[in-house]
Amino acid sequence: MNRFLSQERLPVLITSVVAIAMFLIAGFKYDNFLTLRVFFNLFSDNAFLGIVAVGLTFVILTGGIDLSVGSMVGCSSIMLATLIRDSQVAPPLAVGIVLAFGCLIGLTQGFLIARFELQPFLVTLAGLFLCRGIALRISQQSVQIDHPLFDQWASFSIALPQKSSLSFAALLLFLVVGIGWYLSRLRPFGRAIYAIGGNRQSAELMGVPVRKTLIGAYVISGICAALGGVVFTLYTQSGNAVSGTGLELDAIAAVVIGGTLLRGGYGSVPGSLLGVCVLGIVQTAITFDGTLSSWWTKIVIGVLLLGFLLLQRWIESAALSRRALAPSGTN
Amino acid sequence: MSESTPLLHLQGIDKRFPGVHALKGIDFELETEEIHALLGENGAGKSTLIKVLTGVHAADGGSICIEGRQIAPRNPNEAVTFGISTVYQEVNLAPNLSVAENICLGREPRNVFGIDWRAVGERTKSALNRVGLRVDPQRLVGDISIAEQQLVAIARALDVEAKVLILDEPTSSLDQDEVAQLFATLRRLREEGMGIIFVTHFLDQVYEISDRITVLRNGERIGTFQTDELPRIELVSHMIGRSAESLEHGAMASHEVSGHEPFLTVTNFGKRGSVQDLNFEIRSGEVIGLAGLLGSGRTETARLLFGIDHGTEGGYQLDNRSAHLTPRSAISRGVGLNVEDRKAEGIFPGLSIRENMVVVAQVKRRWWQRISTAEQKQVADEYVSALQLQPPNTDRNIENLSGGNQQKALLGRWLAVEPRLLLLDEPTRGIDIGAKFEIMALVERLRLEGKSFVFISSELSEVIRVSSRIVVLRDRRAVTTISRAEANEEAVVAAIAKHE
Amino acid sequence: TPTNEAPTASLEPTSNTATPAEPTKKLVIGFSQIGAESGWRTANTKSIQDEAKKRGHDLKFSDAQGDQENQIKAIRSFIAQGVDVIAFAPVVETGWGPVLKEAKAAGIPVICSDRSPTFADDLFVTFIGSDFVKEGEMAAEWMLKNVKGPVKIAELTGTPGSAPANDRAAGFRAIIKDNPDYSIVFSQTGEFERAKGKAVAEALLKGEFKDVNVIFAHNDDMALGAIQAIEEAGKVPGKDIIIISIDGVHDAFVAMSEGKLNCSVECNPLLGPLIMDACEKAVAGIEQPRRILMEDQVYDTTNAAAALPDRKY
Amino acid sequence: MKSMPSWIYALGALIFVLLFNAFATPGFFEINVLDGRLFGSVIDILNRVAPVALLSLGMTLVIATRGVDLSVGAVMAMSGAVAASLIARPEGNILLGLNFGDSVFLIVLAGLVTGLLCGLFNGLLVSRARIQPIVATLLLMVAGRGVAQLISDGQIITFSAPAFASIARGATLGMPNPFWIVVLFAAVILVLTRWTALGLFIESLGSNPIAARNVGINTGALLLFVYSVTGVCAGMAGMIAAADIQGADANNAGLYLELDAILAVSVGGTLLSGGRFSLVGTLIGAILMQTLTTTILTRGVAPELTLVVKALVVLAVCLLQSPTFLHMLRPKKVAA
Ligand SMILES: Nc1ncnc2c1ncn2[C@@H]1O[C@H](COP(=O)(O)OP(=O)(O)OP(=O)(O)O)[C@@H](O)[C@H]1O
Ligand SMILES: Nc1ncnc2c1ncn2[C@@H]1O[C@H](COP(=O)(O)OP(=O)(O)OP(=O)(O)O)[C@@H](O)[C@H]1O
Ligand SMILES: [Mg+2]
Ligand SMILES: [Mg+2]
């Protein structure tokens, strides 16, 4: 029994192999693709998506889902921008307020889901509508931020060879992935998340604080989504109520590609980062190609995702059946 | 009873579920240094009492005192802080976590960085040792057998400091050695001053280990007795509410096999990485018993014969034609399987008892010929009364049935289609004595009508009682076949245990 | 002919007057389009692609599916790829500072079309496109001239938060705000869609405000939907209710020539030639005006029929 | 003891919204006769609800199997684009090879077949490739709209075909045709699931897929069936949308309608966790959502508030369906 090829690691392994293969293939096809710059851009450009996906991973691991993350990004982005520009709130405080708001929404959703056993899909769908409504209520115009400290954050980056660099957002992404990994692996909270995803009734009977843990998962997701909004605001130095539309689907796709099962219980935080990279590579490759019309772009993304999922499924079933056969090798 | 305050004292515990008055003012006392058996037929309210006691369900009335102090646990964790540790009926573990993680879940040892995985490993090791389970602590619980899971659950319950230990049918999947090991542990704990509540349907075990017995029936307490003062016969009649002799009428003496031609033949049948070398044939009117240790491959054999898993080696012939079965084709050719893990693979939670019982008949009848509701009621009612399923209202959600009654409903599901061959994997697990005898009598009656069975049970006496022949499995291979004439416990145990 | 700040009146801008810089050199042009959310947008994309092909440039086209982040990613990819010039139609006005600074640092000139990014004036070479505020104003001016007050107006707005919706609403309001005879009594989004426009109009005609005199739609599609709803309600579009919209798509011209639509302010999507000119000049380092605006013309029932045969989109 | 149907709260909410309108929205219940058809807000609701109702009928079955179909909106766009291409036959269209003339029957058939193919594709991904439904249908949600745009070349294909347009704009016996189409589809699906054993099988599959396989239910075929039904429903909805505006808008047709359909299903009392389903509840749920929309449109409420109102209604109905919540509301029994 190979622990290394456990149900948790295998998909991550497959995803990384395929991701590297894709990167190399695109590298041979397009000039300037196989560069550090393109590689590090993956993290800088997808930092907000990655941060949102990390939060969402916790929720999905419990067997739930959070559809509100995309609107939350838009909501926190416009909120942050108006706070800084119109209310003259200092950026650190404004970020704090926005994160608190994300926390509040997550708390409310988590409470409804955990306390009243409402279905996560519906509660967070309502959250999606609500956050977008609030965002549009705050301002329908996009809001430019012009604040020296904020500018400083936005333009901070670590220069790396080949004209590449890692932005503040990318560093934040790595930090969030690190914290997420720590929480899920090394804290009892993380184990409780997995246990609930494995079997909620059992977890309850085993004395796992199911409600608290569930609420915790949605709070993390809410905070991560709000932080994603902050990073998005850094990325564009402006707030926009409609940003993040449909982002929840990208985030779900990233989490799933990263090997987390939507029914909960299996998966990992670093896997989701990998999923984000896969999406980023596909997108970058399509841009480098630059010949696809609008509709072919959609079709090609769909087909690539399909191929990816089928490949993942195929390798997984092959590996699992080999594992099942393994004991017979001894006799 | 005793003048000192009891360790645990329940008074007037009352619990109603929609439509069921599950507990009617139950009084119960548990002393220190006592193993107290809680007995009763399926649906008597044993599990419910335990769940109320440990905060899973809120009581509608009554009080709980531990060492004279009134408590009201709101969840199992709180119960643990009051010193009550519980193993619930039906294994309740996280299948996606490792054995070690399951044992320490919710109370992980920590160091500055978080969970101290080293300490987890050590604690797991000692916990597993206590129940005598040798299993890689890193394996996922979902990957180990139900028996192993049951032991893991017990190890987990023993991992905390508790004054009261509650075990709801902990031995339903264990073999004799494991039970012995468990009992040794329980006795030691008793000596250390613990009070233990023990629910089981195995009367031998009750008499082996318990000091006192409390009998429940229909949510009422019938009485509490000193074990050594209560004859078996009396106990059984307390449990079922009628005299015990009436049970034995279906017992069989001779065992004539009516069939002639074998209609199912398996030769060198098996699946790579799973059971192998299956060689036996089944005639109509025969019961083939499968005996073996835990994990010897009985369940896998049944799954293979029913076509859930597919054989890769050897032949499988039905009516002299080689067959590649899927559950669907198996059913259409008169083969049925009552699965071992009824919660995960058997019942349809959320659907009614009636629907759960007619679904196979409906599959057989084809989808466009719906069995009308009236007909469904008729079929379901027939088997509800045949199997004495409680409560008899078949419109209720099957989830609300007690464990044993769920098992009866599943049996009824198969009996309703009158299969030629029914594979019964642990059909008597978690079933009270009355029902056990009923099921065995039913098997015998149907056998005489020309039906065949494969009968799997961890209780050797049951296997010997019903089988025409016994196929012994060891290490996932069929090693011998014992005829009915030669079958007795020693012979079968010898065959199971033989070293080659 | 495009001029500095002086809107052109030409329907089909050509590049004859400006000398194309080094016509022989093939450029690699990165173009980031917003999406393909409407027929107008598709016509815009097609015009750019056709023109690039005609001139033999290598166009790297990227569709952002309506998301700003996708556009920023695309522009950063273009920079990493080392294209000669970047053109893009920003999905919103704000938020381009950081990425355009990067382009500038990489020495790649940037050209904006469609709407101009705010607070980034020194970061792009020129802006080519229409003025949405102006379009809203022109629609209102047509109304002041042709519809006698007092008038109750129902507004079908575009997608909430989008620049054309915001600007057209603002422009329209700026003109009527001093005129108490004209008031907007109902405003609801039709999200630039024909079907939603129809649904909103249908509801409008049964509600409290069924006696409105004018419907102002932020685009033609919603107006065309509204026309159907009016007909189904047994009224005569263009007579019982005056309908004003923006864009000037082909179907709108048909509707105007039938008298069902009263007025449509043109918003010309055929920017390809102008953008290619600007790209070539930018690479060659030729000075060009900061803003190249299309003159958006007002069409109504009087001149639509005549213009119909020439409409390309 | 008979328990209350799961859709009772949706019905309650619907009555509440209607009562609100009766008092607050003048003329809401006014019904006139115009050209032999009924005309009024209530009729509008029954007319406008058709696409979402169709989608949610199919969606009910999919959700009952523990699945979800996110692609229905894109399928609407595709079938609309196919139908419009066949009618308008614009130059350079990739479907020019197919000439069905003016036959409304053949064109509708083509649209339905488009939906069917999409449904089969989804069904295969879910049942064969074992891809989780949300992800499997997400693929077609993204790519499908691309295909629709490919067919229509990114333009709105408009046409003038009174016969086809009457699918959405005509009326029969005073009621708009979309209403009758929903009635027809609902009846067929109701008969298919409740007069045969398919309903039981679907509920079994959703309740416990492993057990369903163990009792011999052909789960693969069943999944194919439910996704196909949903595809066909979406195909019909797409054609209603196209006929309504006499044009196929590949970019916007059915956009986000999958969410409305899911809401309608769950407000109607079918759990997203699968098992028991209620088609009647779904229809009530769909009508409730549409009544809300129509109310909001009629009253000229700001669009961002629309979102908030929708969110609150969904939460309210969900809460009312939660046994835990109801239990909390009930006054505590005094212990004797
Ligand atoms: N959650 C529930 N909802 C409704 N009724 C329930 C529920 N749990 C148990 N019941 C009912 O309460 C009664 C007692 O059930 P309980 O599980 O306590 O029986 P038991 O004595 O443990 O039986 P078994 O030996 O079969 O496990 C049964 O009639 C059962 O149907
Ligand atoms: N899903 C699984 N993955 C890996 N090993 C398994 C799995 N299921 C069963 N096994 C192993 O296969 C062997 C045979 O199991 P099986 O369940 O057939 O035994 P059994 O005789 O029916 O015992 P039981 O009393 O537990 O039903 C055991 O060693 C068990 O641990
Ligand atoms: Mg029990
Ligand atoms: Mg077994």
CSV table of C-alpha atoms and ligand atoms in Angstrom, one decimal, chain B residues 16-18 20-23 40-49 51 57 89 168-169 199 201 216 219 342 390-391 396 399-406 430-432, ligand 1:
chain,number,residue,atom,x,y,z
B,16,ARG,CA,-40.5,11.1,21.0
B,17,PHE,CA,-39.7,11.1,17.3
B,18,PRO,CA,-42.4,12.1,14.8
B,20,VAL,CA,-42.8,7.1,17.5
B,21,HIS,CA,-42.6,7.2,21.2
B,22,ALA,CA,-39.1,5.8,21.4
B,23,LEU,CA,-38.4,6.1,25.1
B,40,GLY,CA,-33.9,-5.6,23.8
B,41,GLU,CA,-35.3,-6.4,20.4
B,42,ASN,CA,-34.7,-4.3,17.4
B,43,GLY,CA,-36.3,-1.0,17.8
B,44,ALA,CA,-36.6,-1.4,21.6
B,45,GLY,CA,-34.9,2.0,22.0
B,46,LYS,CA,-31.4,1.0,23.1
B,47,SER,CA,-29.5,3.2,20.6
B,48,THR,CA,-31.9,6.0,21.2
B,49,LEU,CA,-31.3,5.9,25.0
B,51,LYS,CA,-27.9,8.9,22.0
B,57,HIS,CA,-30.6,13.8,20.7
B,89,GLN,CA,-24.0,1.5,16.5
B,168,ASP,CA,-23.5,-0.1,21.1
B,169,GLU,CA,-23.1,-3.4,19.4
B,199,VAL,CA,-25.4,-3.4,23.9
B,201,HIS,CA,-27.6,-9.2,20.5
B,216,LEU,CA,-36.0,-2.6,27.1
B,219,GLY,CA,-39.3,2.0,24.6
B,342,ARG,CA,-26.5,-1.8,4.7
B,390,GLN,CA,-41.5,-2.5,13.5
B,391,PRO,CA,-43.2,-0.1,13.1
B,396,ARG,CA,-42.3,6.1,6.9
B,399,GLU,CA,-34.0,6.1,8.1
B,400,ASN,CA,-36.2,6.3,11.1
B,401,LEU,CA,-36.2,2.5,11.5
B,402,SER,CA,-33.8,1.0,14.1
B,403,GLY,CA,-30.8,-0.8,12.6
B,404,GLY,CA,-32.3,-4.3,12.9
B,405,ASN,CA,-35.5,-3.3,11.3
B,406,GLN,CA,-33.7,-1.7,8.4
B,430,GLY,CA,-27.5,-6.4,14.5
B,431,ILE,CA,-30.7,-8.4,14.6
B,432,ASP,CA,-32.3,-9.5,17.8
E,1,LIG,N1,-33.9,9.7,14.0
E,1,LIG,C1,-35.0,9.0,14.2
E,1,LIG,N2,-36.2,9.5,13.8
E,1,LIG,C2,-37.4,8.9,14.0
E,1,LIG,N3,-37.5,7.7,14.6
E,1,LIG,C3,-36.4,7.1,15.1
E,1,LIG,C4,-35.1,7.8,14.9
E,1,LIG,N4,-34.1,7.0,15.5
E,1,LIG,C5,-34.8,5.9,16.0
E,1,LIG,N5,-36.1,6.0,15.8
E,1,LIG,C6,-37.2,5.0,16.2
E,1,LIG,O1,-37.0,4.9,17.6
E,1,LIG,C7,-37.2,3.5,17.9
E,1,LIG,C8,-36.0,3.0,18.7
E,1,LIG,O2,-34.9,2.8,17.9
E,1,LIG,P1,-33.5,2.4,18.3
E,1,LIG,O3,-32.5,2.7,17.2
E,1,LIG,O4,-33.2,3.1,19.6
E,1,LIG,O5,-33.6,0.8,18.5
E,1,LIG,P2,-32.6,-0.2,19.0
E,1,LIG,O6,-33.1,-0.7,20.3
E,1,LIG,O7,-31.2,0.4,19.0
E,1,LIG,O8,-32.7,-1.3,17.9
E,1,LIG,P3,-31.6,-2.2,17.1
E,1,LIG,O9,-31.2,-3.3,18.0
E,1,LIG,O10,-32.3,-2.6,15.9
E,1,LIG,O11,-30.5,-1.2,16.8
E,1,LIG,C9,-37.5,2.7,16.6
E,1,LIG,O12,-38.9,2.6,16.5
E,1,LIG,C10,-37.0,3.7,15.6
E,1,LIG,O13,-37.7,3.5,14.4
